[in-house]
Short mmCIF file of C-alpha atoms and ligand atoms in Angstrom, two decimals:
data_model
loop_
_atom_site.label_atom_id
_atom_site.label_comp_id
_atom_site.label_asym_id
_atom_site.label_seq_id
_atom_site.Cartn_x
_atom_site.Cartn_y
_atom_site.Cartn_z
CA MET A 464 0.11 0.21 -0.05
CA ASN A 465 1.28 3.49 -0.88
CA ILE A 466 0.63 6.04 1.81
CA TYR A 467 0.17 9.58 0.84
CA ARG A 468 0.01 12.31 3.77
CA LEU A 469 -1.86 15.39 2.92
CA ALA A 470 -1.71 18.84 4.25
CA LEU A 471 -4.53 20.82 3.59
CA ILE A 472 -3.97 24.55 3.40
CA GLY A 473 -7.36 25.82 3.53
CA PHE A 474 -10.59 23.82 4.87
CA GLY A 475 -13.35 25.61 3.23
CA ASN A 476 -16.02 24.15 0.84
CA VAL A 477 -13.39 22.38 -1.54
CA GLY A 478 -11.18 20.90 1.28
CA GLN A 479 -14.42 19.66 3.08
CA GLY A 480 -15.43 18.14 -0.34
CA LEU A 481 -12.32 16.21 -0.57
CA ALA A 482 -12.54 15.20 3.09
CA GLN A 483 -16.09 13.81 2.26
CA ILE A 484 -14.70 11.93 -0.63
CA LEU A 485 -12.00 10.31 1.45
CA VAL A 486 -14.36 9.19 4.26
CA GLU A 487 -16.91 7.73 1.62
CA ARG A 488 -14.40 6.21 -0.80
CA GLY A 489 -11.22 5.92 1.11
CA ASP A 490 -11.42 2.08 1.49
CA TRP A 491 -12.37 1.70 -2.09
CA LEU A 492 -9.40 3.86 -3.31
CA ALA A 493 -6.97 1.76 -1.26
CA GLU A 494 -8.51 -1.39 -2.70
CA ARG A 495 -8.55 -0.30 -6.26
CA PHE A 496 -5.47 1.76 -6.75
CA GLY A 497 -3.37 0.55 -3.56
CA ALA A 498 -3.29 4.19 -2.47
CA HIS A 499 -4.29 5.34 0.89
CA PHE A 500 -4.63 9.10 1.37
CA GLN A 501 -4.21 10.32 5.05
CA ILE A 502 -4.76 13.84 6.15
CA VAL A 503 -2.07 14.78 8.58
CA ALA A 504 -2.35 18.55 8.77
CA ILE A 505 -5.07 21.34 8.27
CA SER A 506 -4.05 24.97 8.48
CA ASP A 507 -6.85 27.46 7.77
CA LEU A 508 -6.84 31.33 8.59
CA LEU A 509 -10.34 31.17 10.03
CA LYS A 510 -10.81 27.72 11.20
CA GLY A 511 -7.53 27.04 12.84
CA SER A 512 -4.93 24.32 12.57
CA CYS A 513 -3.94 20.90 13.72
CA HIS A 514 -1.26 18.42 12.79
CA HIS A 515 -1.05 14.66 13.64
CA PRO A 516 1.87 12.81 11.86
CA ASP A 517 0.09 9.48 12.21
CA GLY A 518 -3.04 11.05 10.55
CA LEU A 519 -6.18 13.12 11.60
CA PRO A 520 -9.62 11.49 12.15
CA ILE A 521 -11.46 12.89 9.09
CA PRO A 522 -15.00 12.36 10.29
CA ASP A 523 -14.07 14.42 13.41
CA LEU A 524 -12.55 17.17 11.28
CA LEU A 525 -15.77 17.31 9.28
CA ALA A 526 -18.00 17.39 12.36
CA ALA A 527 -15.73 19.88 13.96
CA VAL A 528 -16.16 22.28 11.20
CA ARG A 529 -19.86 21.65 10.98
CA GLU A 530 -20.48 22.33 14.73
CA ASN A 531 -17.79 24.82 15.76
CA ASP A 532 -16.64 26.23 12.40
CA SER A 533 -12.93 25.28 13.63
CA VAL A 534 -10.67 22.21 13.60
CA SER A 535 -8.70 23.76 16.79
CA ALA A 536 -10.33 21.38 19.26
CA VAL A 537 -9.48 18.00 17.28
CA ALA A 538 -7.04 16.03 19.29
CA ALA A 539 -3.69 16.54 17.67
CA PRO A 540 -0.02 17.06 18.97
CA HIS A 541 0.41 20.68 17.10
CA ARG A 542 -2.43 23.07 16.91
CA VAL A 543 -1.11 26.33 16.43
CA TRP A 544 0.90 26.16 13.31
CA ASP A 545 0.25 28.69 10.64
CA SER A 546 0.26 27.65 6.84
CA LEU A 547 4.03 28.12 6.26
CA ARG A 548 4.89 26.05 9.40
CA THR A 549 2.62 23.29 8.47
CA ILE A 550 3.93 23.09 4.81
CA ASN A 551 7.59 23.12 5.95
CA GLU A 552 7.26 21.13 9.25
CA SER A 553 4.42 18.59 9.02
CA ASN A 554 5.37 15.28 7.50
CA ALA A 555 2.99 15.96 4.42
CA ASP A 556 4.23 14.69 1.07
CA ILE A 557 1.51 16.41 -0.68
CA VAL A 558 0.30 19.94 0.09
CA ILE A 559 -3.23 20.78 -1.05
CA GLU A 560 -3.34 24.11 -1.77
CA ILE A 561 -6.93 25.51 -1.20
CA SER A 562 -6.94 28.88 0.36
CA TYR A 563 -8.84 31.73 -1.09
CA THR A 564 -8.12 32.90 -4.54
CA ASP A 565 -6.57 36.34 -5.34
CA LEU A 566 -6.51 36.98 -9.03
CA GLU A 567 -4.41 40.14 -8.73
CA THR A 568 -1.41 38.98 -6.48
CA GLY A 569 -1.97 35.21 -6.37
CA GLU A 570 -1.11 35.42 -2.57
CA PRO A 571 -1.20 33.80 -0.19
CA ALA A 572 -1.45 30.78 -2.14
CA LEU A 573 1.70 31.65 -4.40
CA THR A 574 3.79 31.67 -1.26
CA HIS A 575 2.55 28.46 -0.11
CA ILE A 576 2.99 26.83 -3.38
CA ARG A 577 6.52 28.03 -3.83
CA ALA A 578 7.35 26.93 -0.25
CA ALA A 579 5.98 23.49 -0.84
CA LEU A 580 7.63 22.84 -3.95
CA GLN A 581 11.20 24.12 -2.53
CA ALA A 582 10.63 21.64 0.27
CA GLY A 583 10.29 18.81 -2.35
CA LYS A 584 6.58 18.25 -1.62
CA HIS A 585 4.02 17.61 -4.43
CA VAL A 586 1.24 20.35 -4.94
CA VAL A 587 -2.16 20.13 -5.77
CA THR A 588 -4.44 23.00 -6.19
CA THR A 589 -7.79 24.33 -7.35
CA ASN A 590 -6.34 28.04 -6.81
CA LYS A 591 -6.63 30.09 -9.85
CA GLY A 592 -4.62 32.88 -8.65
CA PRO A 593 -1.28 31.49 -8.75
CA THR A 594 -2.10 29.41 -11.78
CA ALA A 595 -3.18 32.14 -13.98
CA LEU A 596 -0.44 34.53 -12.88
CA HIS A 597 2.56 32.28 -12.24
CA PHE A 598 2.20 28.85 -13.76
CA PRO A 599 5.30 28.40 -15.83
CA GLU A 600 7.48 29.44 -12.90
CA LEU A 601 5.67 27.02 -10.72
CA LEU A 602 6.02 24.08 -13.25
CA ALA A 603 9.67 24.85 -13.56
CA LEU A 604 10.13 24.84 -9.80
CA ALA A 605 8.19 21.57 -9.55
CA ARG A 606 10.67 19.92 -12.04
CA ASN A 607 13.71 21.40 -10.55
CA ASN A 608 12.55 19.80 -7.04
CA SER A 609 11.51 16.40 -8.72
CA VAL A 610 7.75 16.91 -7.80
CA LYS A 611 4.32 17.34 -9.33
CA ILE A 612 2.04 20.26 -9.45
CA GLY A 613 -1.53 19.45 -10.46
CA VAL A 614 -4.11 22.31 -11.09
CA GLU A 615 -6.85 20.39 -12.76
CA GLY A 616 -9.65 21.90 -10.55
CA THR A 617 -8.77 25.36 -11.46
CA VAL A 618 -11.07 25.25 -14.70
CA MET A 619 -14.58 23.39 -14.34
CA SER A 620 -13.99 21.90 -11.16
CA GLY A 621 -13.70 17.91 -11.56
CA THR A 622 -14.73 18.08 -15.12
CA PRO A 623 -11.21 17.17 -16.57
CA ALA A 624 -11.06 20.28 -18.91
CA LEU A 625 -7.36 20.84 -18.79
CA ARG A 626 -6.54 17.09 -18.98
CA VAL A 627 -8.69 16.77 -21.98
CA GLY A 628 -7.06 19.77 -23.65
CA MET A 629 -3.52 19.16 -22.76
CA GLU A 630 -3.43 15.31 -23.04
CA MET A 631 -5.86 14.25 -25.43
CA LEU A 632 -6.47 17.16 -27.88
CA VAL A 633 -2.89 18.65 -27.77
CA GLY A 634 -1.98 16.83 -31.04
CA ALA A 635 -5.28 18.02 -32.81
CA ASN A 636 -3.77 21.57 -32.02
CA VAL A 637 -6.33 23.59 -30.15
CA LYS A 638 -6.90 26.90 -32.16
CA ARG A 639 -9.83 28.30 -29.96
CA VAL A 640 -11.72 27.21 -26.73
CA GLU A 641 -15.10 28.88 -25.90
CA GLY A 642 -17.39 28.13 -22.99
CA ILE A 643 -19.31 28.66 -20.01
CA LEU A 644 -16.45 28.68 -17.37
CA ASN A 645 -18.22 30.00 -14.27
CA GLY A 646 -20.64 27.87 -12.24
CA THR A 647 -21.80 30.65 -9.99
CA THR A 648 -22.96 33.22 -12.71
CA ASN A 649 -24.49 30.37 -14.78
CA TYR A 650 -26.58 29.49 -11.79
CA ILE A 651 -27.81 32.92 -11.40
CA LEU A 652 -28.56 33.33 -14.86
CA THR A 653 -30.62 30.10 -14.89
CA GLN A 654 -32.24 31.02 -11.66
CA MET A 655 -33.28 34.52 -12.96
CA GLU A 656 -34.82 33.03 -16.09
CA SER A 657 -37.24 31.26 -13.78
CA GLY A 658 -38.22 34.67 -12.25
CA ALA A 659 -35.63 34.58 -9.31
CA ASP A 660 -34.17 37.81 -7.90
CA TYR A 661 -30.45 38.42 -8.73
CA ALA A 662 -29.40 38.82 -5.02
CA ASP A 663 -31.49 35.71 -3.79
CA ALA A 664 -29.83 33.67 -6.59
CA LEU A 665 -26.45 34.81 -5.58
CA ALA A 666 -27.17 34.00 -2.18
CA GLU A 667 -28.06 30.53 -2.98
CA ALA A 668 -24.84 30.09 -5.18
CA GLN A 669 -22.81 30.91 -2.16
CA GLN A 670 -24.94 28.79 0.12
CA LYS A 671 -24.34 25.87 -2.45
CA GLY A 672 -20.61 26.45 -2.43
CA TYR A 673 -20.42 27.54 -5.90
CA ALA A 674 -19.12 31.14 -5.32
CA GLU A 675 -15.72 32.13 -4.35
CA ALA A 676 -15.14 33.67 -0.79
CA ASP A 677 -15.56 37.04 -2.49
CA PRO A 678 -18.28 36.53 -5.13
CA SER A 679 -17.49 39.82 -7.04
CA GLY A 680 -14.75 37.81 -8.80
CA ASP A 681 -17.47 35.61 -10.26
CA VAL A 682 -20.04 38.03 -10.97
CA GLU A 683 -17.73 40.68 -12.47
CA GLY A 684 -16.24 37.93 -14.86
CA HIS A 685 -12.76 37.78 -13.43
CA ASP A 686 -12.99 34.23 -12.19
CA ALA A 687 -13.88 33.14 -15.84
CA ALA A 688 -10.99 35.42 -17.03
CA GLY A 689 -8.51 33.53 -15.11
CA LYS A 690 -9.74 30.28 -16.46
CA VAL A 691 -9.38 31.83 -19.98
CA VAL A 692 -5.73 32.66 -19.04
CA ILE A 693 -5.17 28.98 -17.75
CA LEU A 694 -6.37 27.42 -20.86
CA ALA A 695 -4.45 29.75 -23.13
CA ASN A 696 -1.49 29.04 -21.22
CA LEU A 697 -1.73 25.34 -20.73
CA LEU A 698 -3.52 24.12 -23.87
CA MET A 699 -2.63 26.68 -26.48
CA ASP A 700 0.90 27.55 -25.43
CA LEU A 701 -0.24 31.28 -25.53
CA PRO A 702 1.50 33.87 -23.37
CA LEU A 703 -1.70 35.56 -22.20
CA THR A 704 -2.10 37.36 -19.02
CA MET A 705 -5.05 38.58 -17.21
CA GLU A 706 -4.65 42.16 -18.80
CA ASP A 707 -5.14 40.57 -22.22
CA VAL A 708 -8.58 39.44 -21.58
CA SER A 709 -11.22 42.02 -21.92
CA CYS A 710 -13.49 41.32 -19.35
CA GLU A 711 -17.40 41.99 -18.46
CA GLY A 712 -19.26 40.30 -15.96
CA ILE A 713 -23.23 39.79 -15.54
CA THR A 714 -23.83 42.64 -12.98
CA ARG A 715 -25.22 45.09 -15.47
CA LEU A 716 -27.78 42.43 -16.60
CA THR A 717 -31.37 43.32 -15.43
CA ALA A 718 -34.35 41.18 -14.76
CA ASP A 719 -35.79 43.03 -17.95
CA ASP A 720 -32.81 41.88 -20.12
CA VAL A 721 -33.31 38.13 -19.20
CA SER A 722 -36.97 38.37 -19.45
CA THR A 723 -36.86 39.97 -22.95
CA ALA A 724 -34.30 37.36 -24.16
CA THR A 725 -36.61 34.70 -22.69
CA GLU A 726 -39.57 36.07 -24.81
CA ALA A 727 -37.21 36.14 -28.07
CA GLY A 728 -36.56 32.44 -27.43
CA GLU A 729 -32.99 33.38 -26.45
CA ARG A 730 -30.72 33.14 -23.37
CA TRP A 731 -28.00 35.25 -21.72
CA LYS A 732 -24.64 33.09 -21.02
CA LEU A 733 -21.38 34.59 -19.68
CA ILE A 734 -18.97 33.22 -22.44
CA GLY A 735 -15.18 32.97 -22.03
CA ALA A 736 -13.04 32.67 -25.42
CA VAL A 737 -9.51 32.58 -26.55
CA GLU A 738 -8.55 32.26 -30.17
CA LYS A 739 -5.28 32.20 -31.91
CA THR A 740 -5.13 34.71 -34.91
CA ALA A 741 -2.64 35.41 -37.60
CA THR A 742 -0.98 37.98 -35.40
CA GLY A 743 -1.40 36.50 -32.03
CA PHE A 744 -4.63 36.00 -30.09
CA THR A 745 -7.94 37.38 -28.97
CA ALA A 746 -9.35 36.72 -25.59
CA SER A 747 -12.63 37.82 -23.94
CA VAL A 748 -15.32 37.09 -21.11
CA LYS A 749 -18.65 38.80 -21.83
CA PRO A 750 -22.33 37.98 -21.42
CA GLN A 751 -23.79 36.96 -24.74
CA ARG A 752 -27.45 36.62 -26.00
CA ILE A 753 -27.67 33.36 -27.80
CA PRO A 754 -30.59 31.50 -29.33
CA HIS A 755 -31.67 28.13 -27.87
CA SER A 756 -30.30 26.34 -30.99
CA HIS A 757 -26.73 27.31 -29.86
CA PRO A 758 -24.66 24.51 -28.22
CA LEU A 759 -24.09 26.52 -25.12
CA ALA A 760 -27.76 27.72 -24.52
CA SER A 761 -28.97 24.35 -22.84
CA ILE A 762 -26.29 24.37 -20.27
CA GLY A 763 -28.08 25.16 -17.07
CA GLY A 764 -27.25 25.86 -13.26
CA ALA A 765 -23.61 25.33 -11.99
CA THR A 766 -22.94 23.05 -15.14
CA ASN A 767 -20.20 24.32 -17.38
CA ALA A 768 -19.23 23.47 -20.84
CA ILE A 769 -16.27 24.08 -23.02
CA THR A 770 -15.82 23.80 -26.96
CA TYR A 771 -12.24 23.14 -28.08
CA THR A 772 -11.94 23.98 -31.93
CA THR A 773 -9.07 21.75 -33.17
CA GLU A 774 -7.35 21.65 -36.73
CA LEU A 775 -7.67 17.81 -36.88
CA LEU A 776 -10.97 16.86 -34.99
CA GLY A 777 -13.08 20.01 -35.62
CA ASP A 778 -15.22 20.89 -32.48
CA VAL A 779 -14.98 18.84 -29.43
CA THR A 780 -17.42 19.89 -26.49
CA LEU A 781 -17.06 18.71 -22.87
CA VAL A 782 -19.87 19.34 -20.44
CA GLY A 783 -19.91 18.81 -16.72
CA PRO A 784 -20.14 20.20 -13.29
CA GLY A 785 -18.23 23.73 -13.06
CA ALA A 786 -18.31 24.20 -9.22
CA GLY A 787 -19.32 22.65 -5.91
CA ARG A 788 -17.65 21.20 -2.87
CA VAL A 789 -17.40 17.49 -3.94
CA GLU A 790 -17.15 18.30 -7.67
CA THR A 791 -14.23 20.43 -7.03
CA GLY A 792 -12.92 18.19 -4.28
CA TYR A 793 -13.03 15.47 -7.07
CA ALA A 794 -10.61 17.55 -9.03
CA LEU A 795 -7.87 17.27 -6.29
CA LEU A 796 -8.34 13.48 -6.10
CA GLU A 797 -7.81 13.24 -9.84
CA ASP A 798 -4.51 14.97 -9.41
CA MET A 799 -3.55 13.11 -6.33
CA LEU A 800 -4.22 9.78 -8.32
CA ALA A 801 -1.84 11.35 -11.13
CA ILE A 802 0.68 11.60 -8.52
CA HIS A 803 0.18 8.12 -7.54
CA ARG A 804 0.12 6.58 -11.20
CA ASN A 805 3.58 8.69 -11.67
CA ARG A 806 4.90 6.97 -8.63
CA MET A 807 3.75 3.46 -9.85
CA ALA A 808 5.27 4.09 -13.40
N1 LIG B 1265 -16.49 30.10 -8.22
C1 LIG B 1265 -16.20 29.26 -9.13
C2 LIG B 1265 -17.31 29.07 -10.06
C3 LIG B 1265 -15.67 27.89 -8.56
O1 LIG B 1265 -18.50 29.56 -9.57
O2 LIG B 1265 -17.31 28.63 -11.12
C4 LIG B 1265 -15.28 27.07 -9.59
O3 LIG B 1265 -13.96 27.63 -10.06
#
């Protein structure tokens, strides 16, 4: 049995989603893949810290957060370590970086990821900040330290949008990607079509664990723009930065705009796209009014979709969850299993 010790930097929706998967599927993962994933440390700015080198009881961690919004009372020898101390001094071999996303500086996640890679620990993250802003540097750092960095969950949660593009379609030459890349805004727009108020729909998206800690990044389009940058950098080899994406969110759409579109047999969707051109590229995130016959029109709720336009295959479309606790927690598991497969190879 291969044992992997995990340190979770952040224990919000995504971390709890992963913990739930490990409680429900841990035995099956061990039996099916010969991999046992053990949480040895958690460090969260608001929910506290704990480290036990022999592993923490995951059901107790989940109960502690549910009941007290804190893990500080879970029995463990170390309970005051901050994130950097947890990364450097815990016996984790995979650091799961799931602190909040900052698309302007990438911090504090960027510092966490650099520290973990420098300490020779694998990193798995769903954090869009460091991935959109500094992925080439982080990949080089991982290679120099003979460890892996997994970022599958930064785009479309557990739906393998990056792997499909990077591993399966790379030889077909992806010229353009277009999609619904944010679950929160798609959920809000879908609810508004059924008559819901914008603020109520946003509150529901927060309650369901779709929205970022600061949901302004979702509704103003920056979250989708970060995903456009990640797709362009990782799949299309384009040196895109956040500044290159013209970005407009859904905050200016009114209930009237939504009902007028409905009456005309159309729908508003927040669409992100990047395309190679003869002189470089174009990239945008903007709300678009599309007819029901458009391939993206039927994608409702927190579901996302991406169409890859390739030279050899034409269009390939992938549809699946775009946000959510377990859905994004599953993205972490995909990358953890990739680390395991690599070790086995
Ligand atoms: N806030 C993001 C969304 C989470 O709604 O799509 C997944 O990246």
